[in-house]
């Protein structure tokens, strides 16, 4: 099946490379060059980025959860502004959409607006998650993928796929070639969080999980060399 529109989810940590916090430009540039290859092939690409390289809503016990999550959502916007600029520096056109007004920094999300940008060949960044506390960017990417009718979600992870146990702790852990979201939920495999899992299952949104650190993995995933 040829993919016309995909949503790529990157964790915040993925942007930081070895540094673990902030940005590693070389890491982001590698992602940018791969996405450019897809865009040049006519694939419409949307991007969702986490915030873990700056902040997680669970980072502090002394801050109200809603406020902590607001900081987290703002972190995802900073990430999108940064990555969007690196994408532009390698020759792509981009736009950033958020579920709430951020002045001139971003534009307000709507399906029509996203479709308009996709049609122009722009990479569309869906920043700010769902716009609500108690959610995650995992849920954000599934929600946006459903809304904009993406063909598939690409989950680029630190780990190279879905295993039946944590391979860092269990040497007998086996990688799945394919697994139903029902099984992910039943066995609590934590590919994405529970809210995101159920939303994906109920709306039949497929997810391809693979390792971001493998050479050219984003392009390979879409060109029949999926190794997740
Ligand atoms: N967040 C939120 N609502 C959303 C998406 C994100 O409140 O719809 C906040 C939440 O605090 C979360 C943080 O933003 O911890 C960063 O997002 P996420 O944890 O998904 O990033 P990751 O851990 O994948 O880097």
Tab-separated table of C-alpha atoms and ligand atoms in Angstrom:
chain	number	residue	atom	x	y	z
A	1	UNK	CA	0.000	0.000	0.000
A	2	UNK	CA	1.397	3.419	-0.863
A	3	UNK	CA	1.083	5.940	1.904
A	4	UNK	CA	-0.253	9.357	0.981
A	5	UNK	CA	-0.308	10.982	4.393
A	6	UNK	CA	1.641	9.942	7.475
A	7	UNK	CA	2.101	11.319	10.969
A	8	UNK	CA	5.531	10.920	12.540
A	9	UNK	CA	5.851	10.966	16.332
A	10	UNK	CA	9.209	11.806	17.857
A	11	UNK	CA	9.790	11.813	21.588
A	12	UNK	CA	11.321	14.917	23.107
A	13	UNK	CA	14.345	12.860	24.150
A	14	UNK	CA	14.949	11.902	20.511
A	15	UNK	CA	15.796	15.547	19.768
A	16	UNK	CA	18.422	15.653	22.474
A	17	UNK	CA	20.564	12.781	21.140
A	18	UNK	CA	23.230	11.759	23.654
A	19	UNK	CA	22.741	14.984	25.585
A	20	UNK	CA	19.367	13.819	27.021
A	21	UNK	CA	18.095	17.409	27.395
A	22	UNK	CA	17.679	20.306	24.993
A	23	UNK	CA	18.523	19.869	21.306
A	24	UNK	CA	21.155	18.027	19.332
A	25	UNK	CA	21.209	19.679	15.933
A	26	UNK	CA	22.934	16.810	14.135
A	27	UNK	CA	20.267	14.342	15.319
A	28	UNK	CA	17.454	16.632	14.182
A	29	UNK	CA	19.154	17.323	10.840
A	30	UNK	CA	19.289	13.572	10.130
A	31	UNK	CA	15.533	13.369	10.735
A	32	UNK	CA	15.005	16.435	8.538
A	33	UNK	CA	16.896	14.951	5.586
A	34	UNK	CA	14.874	11.745	5.804
A	35	UNK	CA	11.567	13.603	5.971
A	36	UNK	CA	12.660	15.688	2.973
A	37	UNK	CA	13.120	12.498	0.972
A	38	UNK	CA	9.535	11.510	1.752
A	39	UNK	CA	8.153	14.962	0.953
A	40	UNK	CA	10.096	15.023	-2.333
A	41	UNK	CA	8.379	11.707	-3.139
A	42	UNK	CA	4.997	13.382	-2.668
A	43	UNK	CA	4.155	11.963	0.761
A	44	UNK	CA	2.361	14.374	3.079
A	45	UNK	CA	4.057	14.433	6.461
A	46	UNK	CA	2.710	15.656	9.802
A	47	UNK	CA	4.920	15.786	12.886
A	48	UNK	CA	4.112	15.442	16.579
A	49	UNK	CA	6.886	15.874	19.138
A	50	UNK	CA	6.912	15.130	22.870
A	51	UNK	CA	8.357	17.394	25.512
A	52	UNK	CA	10.474	15.106	27.647
A	53	UNK	CA	13.763	16.831	26.708
A	54	UNK	CA	12.503	19.839	28.695
A	55	UNK	CA	9.690	18.874	30.990
A	56	UNK	CA	7.083	16.293	31.880
A	57	UNK	CA	3.853	16.996	33.728
A	58	UNK	CA	5.063	14.469	36.296
A	59	UNK	CA	8.327	16.381	36.830
A	60	UNK	CA	7.296	18.045	40.089
A	61	UNK	CA	5.090	16.943	42.954
A	62	UNK	CA	4.777	20.463	44.301
A	63	UNK	CA	3.112	21.948	41.246
A	64	UNK	CA	-0.566	21.608	40.389
A	65	UNK	CA	-0.890	18.948	37.654
A	66	UNK	CA	-2.827	21.203	35.303
A	67	UNK	CA	-0.133	23.874	35.500
A	68	UNK	CA	2.662	21.333	35.158
A	69	UNK	CA	0.968	19.942	32.042
A	70	UNK	CA	0.682	23.441	30.622
A	71	UNK	CA	4.467	23.736	30.913
A	72	UNK	CA	4.734	20.361	29.178
A	73	UNK	CA	2.504	21.473	26.307
A	74	UNK	CA	4.557	24.646	25.895
A	75	UNK	CA	7.709	22.482	25.788
A	76	UNK	CA	6.253	20.592	22.824
A	77	UNK	CA	5.719	23.925	21.046
A	78	UNK	CA	9.336	24.958	21.626
A	79	UNK	CA	10.388	21.617	20.181
A	80	UNK	CA	8.221	22.092	17.105
A	81	UNK	CA	9.549	25.624	16.495
A	82	UNK	CA	13.110	24.306	16.662
A	83	UNK	CA	12.554	21.263	14.473
A	84	UNK	CA	10.480	23.282	11.997
A	85	UNK	CA	13.403	25.685	11.552
A	86	UNK	CA	15.866	22.842	10.970
A	87	UNK	CA	13.418	21.401	8.416
A	88	UNK	CA	13.310	24.773	6.659
A	89	UNK	CA	17.104	24.963	6.667
A	90	UNK	CA	17.229	21.802	4.533
A	91	UNK	CA	14.669	23.181	2.075
A	92	UNK	CA	11.219	22.147	3.314
A	93	UNK	CA	8.176	24.374	3.788
A	94	UNK	CA	6.566	24.042	7.223
A	95	UNK	CA	3.746	25.331	9.378
A	96	UNK	CA	2.984	24.845	13.068
A	97	UNK	CA	-0.565	24.326	14.318
A	98	UNK	CA	-1.593	24.420	17.986
A	99	UNK	CA	-4.928	23.667	19.668
A	100	UNK	CA	-4.822	27.072	21.400
A	101	UNK	CA	-3.755	30.554	20.293
A	102	UNK	CA	-0.032	31.344	20.626
A	103	UNK	CA	-0.109	34.750	18.998
A	104	UNK	CA	2.051	34.888	15.905
A	105	UNK	CA	4.206	31.922	16.972
A	106	UNK	CA	1.826	29.300	15.566
A	107	UNK	CA	-1.567	29.025	13.874
A	108	UNK	CA	-4.715	27.606	15.426
A	109	UNK	CA	-5.350	23.969	14.475
A	110	UNK	CA	-8.260	23.071	12.273
A	111	UNK	CA	-8.642	20.141	9.928
A	112	UNK	CA	-9.247	22.476	6.988
A	113	UNK	CA	-6.101	24.454	7.720
A	114	UNK	CA	-4.019	21.280	8.044
A	115	UNK	CA	-5.417	20.005	4.728
A	116	UNK	CA	-4.584	23.303	3.058
A	117	UNK	CA	-0.949	23.136	4.180
A	118	UNK	CA	-0.600	19.467	3.291
A	119	UNK	CA	-1.921	20.219	-0.194
A	120	UNK	CA	0.803	22.856	-0.589
A	121	UNK	CA	3.461	20.263	0.174
A	122	UNK	CA	4.224	21.699	3.612
A	123	UNK	CA	5.236	19.626	6.602
A	124	UNK	CA	2.602	20.290	9.270
A	125	UNK	CA	3.671	20.315	12.920
A	126	UNK	CA	0.913	19.537	15.407
A	127	UNK	CA	2.286	21.191	18.547
A	128	UNK	CA	0.807	21.616	22.022
A	129	UNK	CA	-0.600	18.076	22.254
A	130	UNK	CA	-4.356	17.908	22.643
A	131	UNK	CA	-4.383	21.266	24.410
A	132	UNK	CA	-5.628	19.611	27.596
A	133	UNK	CA	-3.888	18.478	30.776
A	134	UNK	CA	-3.896	14.795	31.751
A	135	UNK	CA	-3.188	13.832	28.135
A	136	UNK	CA	0.058	13.025	26.348
A	137	UNK	CA	1.543	13.667	22.942
A	138	UNK	CA	0.915	9.954	22.241
A	139	UNK	CA	-2.775	10.735	22.519
A	140	UNK	CA	-2.154	13.948	20.568
A	141	UNK	CA	-0.644	12.111	17.616
A	142	UNK	CA	-3.431	9.502	17.490
A	143	UNK	CA	-6.094	12.196	17.735
A	144	UNK	CA	-4.572	14.310	14.972
A	145	UNK	CA	-3.937	11.264	12.770
A	146	UNK	CA	-7.610	10.324	13.007
A	147	UNK	CA	-8.793	13.896	12.450
A	148	UNK	CA	-6.657	14.515	9.367
A	149	UNK	CA	-7.283	10.954	8.103
A	150	UNK	CA	-3.641	9.923	7.996
A	151	UNK	CA	-2.889	6.461	6.586
A	152	UNK	CA	-0.530	5.492	9.388
A	153	UNK	CA	1.354	6.756	12.435
A	154	UNK	CA	5.120	6.264	12.491
A	155	UNK	CA	6.384	5.922	16.052
A	156	UNK	CA	10.138	6.516	15.989
A	157	UNK	CA	11.483	5.234	19.282
A	158	UNK	CA	14.712	4.693	21.192
A	159	UNK	CA	13.858	0.954	21.006
A	160	UNK	CA	13.569	-0.770	17.608
A	161	UNK	CA	10.055	-2.176	17.909
A	162	UNK	CA	7.490	-3.767	20.197
A	163	UNK	CA	8.665	-6.592	22.480
A	164	UNK	CA	6.706	-8.963	24.708
A	165	UNK	CA	8.917	-7.864	27.631
A	166	UNK	CA	11.516	-5.160	28.254
A	167	UNK	CA	14.647	-6.385	26.396
A	168	UNK	CA	16.840	-4.295	28.711
A	169	UNK	CA	15.632	-6.387	31.661
A	170	UNK	CA	14.653	-9.703	30.070
A	171	UNK	CA	17.144	-11.340	27.643
A	172	UNK	CA	14.414	-13.713	26.380
A	173	UNK	CA	12.212	-10.799	25.233
A	174	UNK	CA	10.918	-11.295	21.678
A	175	UNK	CA	10.157	-8.617	19.089
A	176	UNK	CA	6.764	-8.764	17.418
A	177	UNK	CA	6.455	-8.469	13.642
A	178	UNK	CA	2.882	-7.401	14.158
A	179	UNK	CA	0.671	-7.106	17.230
A	180	UNK	CA	-2.946	-6.057	17.725
A	181	UNK	CA	-3.657	-3.055	19.900
A	182	UNK	CA	-5.951	-5.342	21.944
A	183	UNK	CA	-2.887	-7.409	22.838
A	184	UNK	CA	-0.858	-4.282	23.592
A	185	UNK	CA	-3.613	-3.215	25.973
A	186	UNK	CA	-4.183	-6.656	27.534
A	187	UNK	CA	-0.472	-7.234	28.153
A	188	UNK	CA	0.224	-3.591	29.011
A	189	UNK	CA	3.076	-3.490	26.471
A	190	UNK	CA	3.216	0.328	26.729
A	191	UNK	CA	3.834	1.114	23.077
A	192	UNK	CA	1.801	4.241	23.627
A	193	UNK	CA	-0.170	5.061	26.770
A	194	UNK	CA	-3.584	3.507	27.433
A	195	UNK	CA	-5.648	6.500	26.309
A	196	UNK	CA	-3.773	6.647	23.006
A	197	UNK	CA	-4.014	2.849	22.569
A	198	UNK	CA	-7.769	2.773	22.971
A	199	UNK	CA	-8.284	5.782	20.709
A	200	UNK	CA	-6.171	4.108	18.004
A	201	UNK	CA	-7.985	0.778	18.411
A	202	UNK	CA	-11.483	2.271	18.306
A	203	UNK	CA	-10.654	4.234	15.175
A	204	UNK	CA	-8.536	1.547	13.488
A	205	UNK	CA	-5.435	3.712	13.211
A	206	UNK	CA	-2.345	1.599	12.451
A	207	UNK	CA	1.015	2.377	14.062
A	208	UNK	CA	4.445	1.356	12.844
A	209	UNK	CA	7.018	1.264	15.629
A	210	UNK	CA	10.733	1.361	14.810
A	211	UNK	CA	14.088	2.602	16.072
A	212	UNK	CA	14.951	6.198	15.268
A	213	UNK	CA	18.658	5.512	15.798
A	214	UNK	CA	18.862	2.941	13.008
A	215	UNK	CA	20.365	4.427	9.851
A	216	UNK	CA	17.705	5.881	7.523
A	217	UNK	CA	14.918	4.129	9.467
A	218	UNK	CA	12.154	6.631	8.684
A	219	UNK	CA	12.697	6.368	4.917
A	220	UNK	CA	13.233	2.597	5.073
A	221	UNK	CA	9.975	2.143	6.967
A	222	UNK	CA	8.050	3.716	4.111
A	223	UNK	CA	10.023	2.084	1.330
A	224	UNK	CA	9.327	-1.536	2.192
A	225	UNK	CA	12.316	-2.029	4.508
A	226	UNK	CA	10.418	-1.804	7.780
A	227	UNK	CA	12.492	-3.195	10.619
A	228	UNK	CA	10.160	-2.539	13.555
B	1	LIG	N1	0.913	17.330	27.709
B	1	LIG	C1	-0.394	17.595	28.098
B	1	LIG	N2	-1.413	17.359	27.217
B	1	LIG	C2	-1.213	16.880	25.968
B	1	LIG	C3	0.119	16.596	25.583
B	1	LIG	C4	1.158	16.825	26.461
B	1	LIG	O1	-0.634	18.024	29.211
B	1	LIG	O2	-2.193	16.709	25.219
B	1	LIG	C5	2.026	17.649	28.623
B	1	LIG	C6	2.254	16.611	29.715
B	1	LIG	O3	2.656	17.314	30.865
B	1	LIG	C7	3.409	15.788	29.182
B	1	LIG	C8	4.233	16.834	28.481
B	1	LIG	O4	3.246	17.728	27.910
B	1	LIG	O5	4.136	15.178	30.219
B	1	LIG	C9	5.146	16.329	27.406
B	1	LIG	O6	4.495	15.436	26.540
B	1	LIG	P1	4.878	13.897	26.499
B	1	LIG	O7	5.062	13.385	27.865
B	1	LIG	O8	3.911	13.217	25.631
B	1	LIG	O9	6.292	13.985	25.867
B	1	LIG	P2	7.382	12.821	25.862
B	1	LIG	O10	7.417	12.272	27.249
B	1	LIG	O11	6.894	11.802	24.865
B	1	LIG	O12	8.659	13.464	25.452
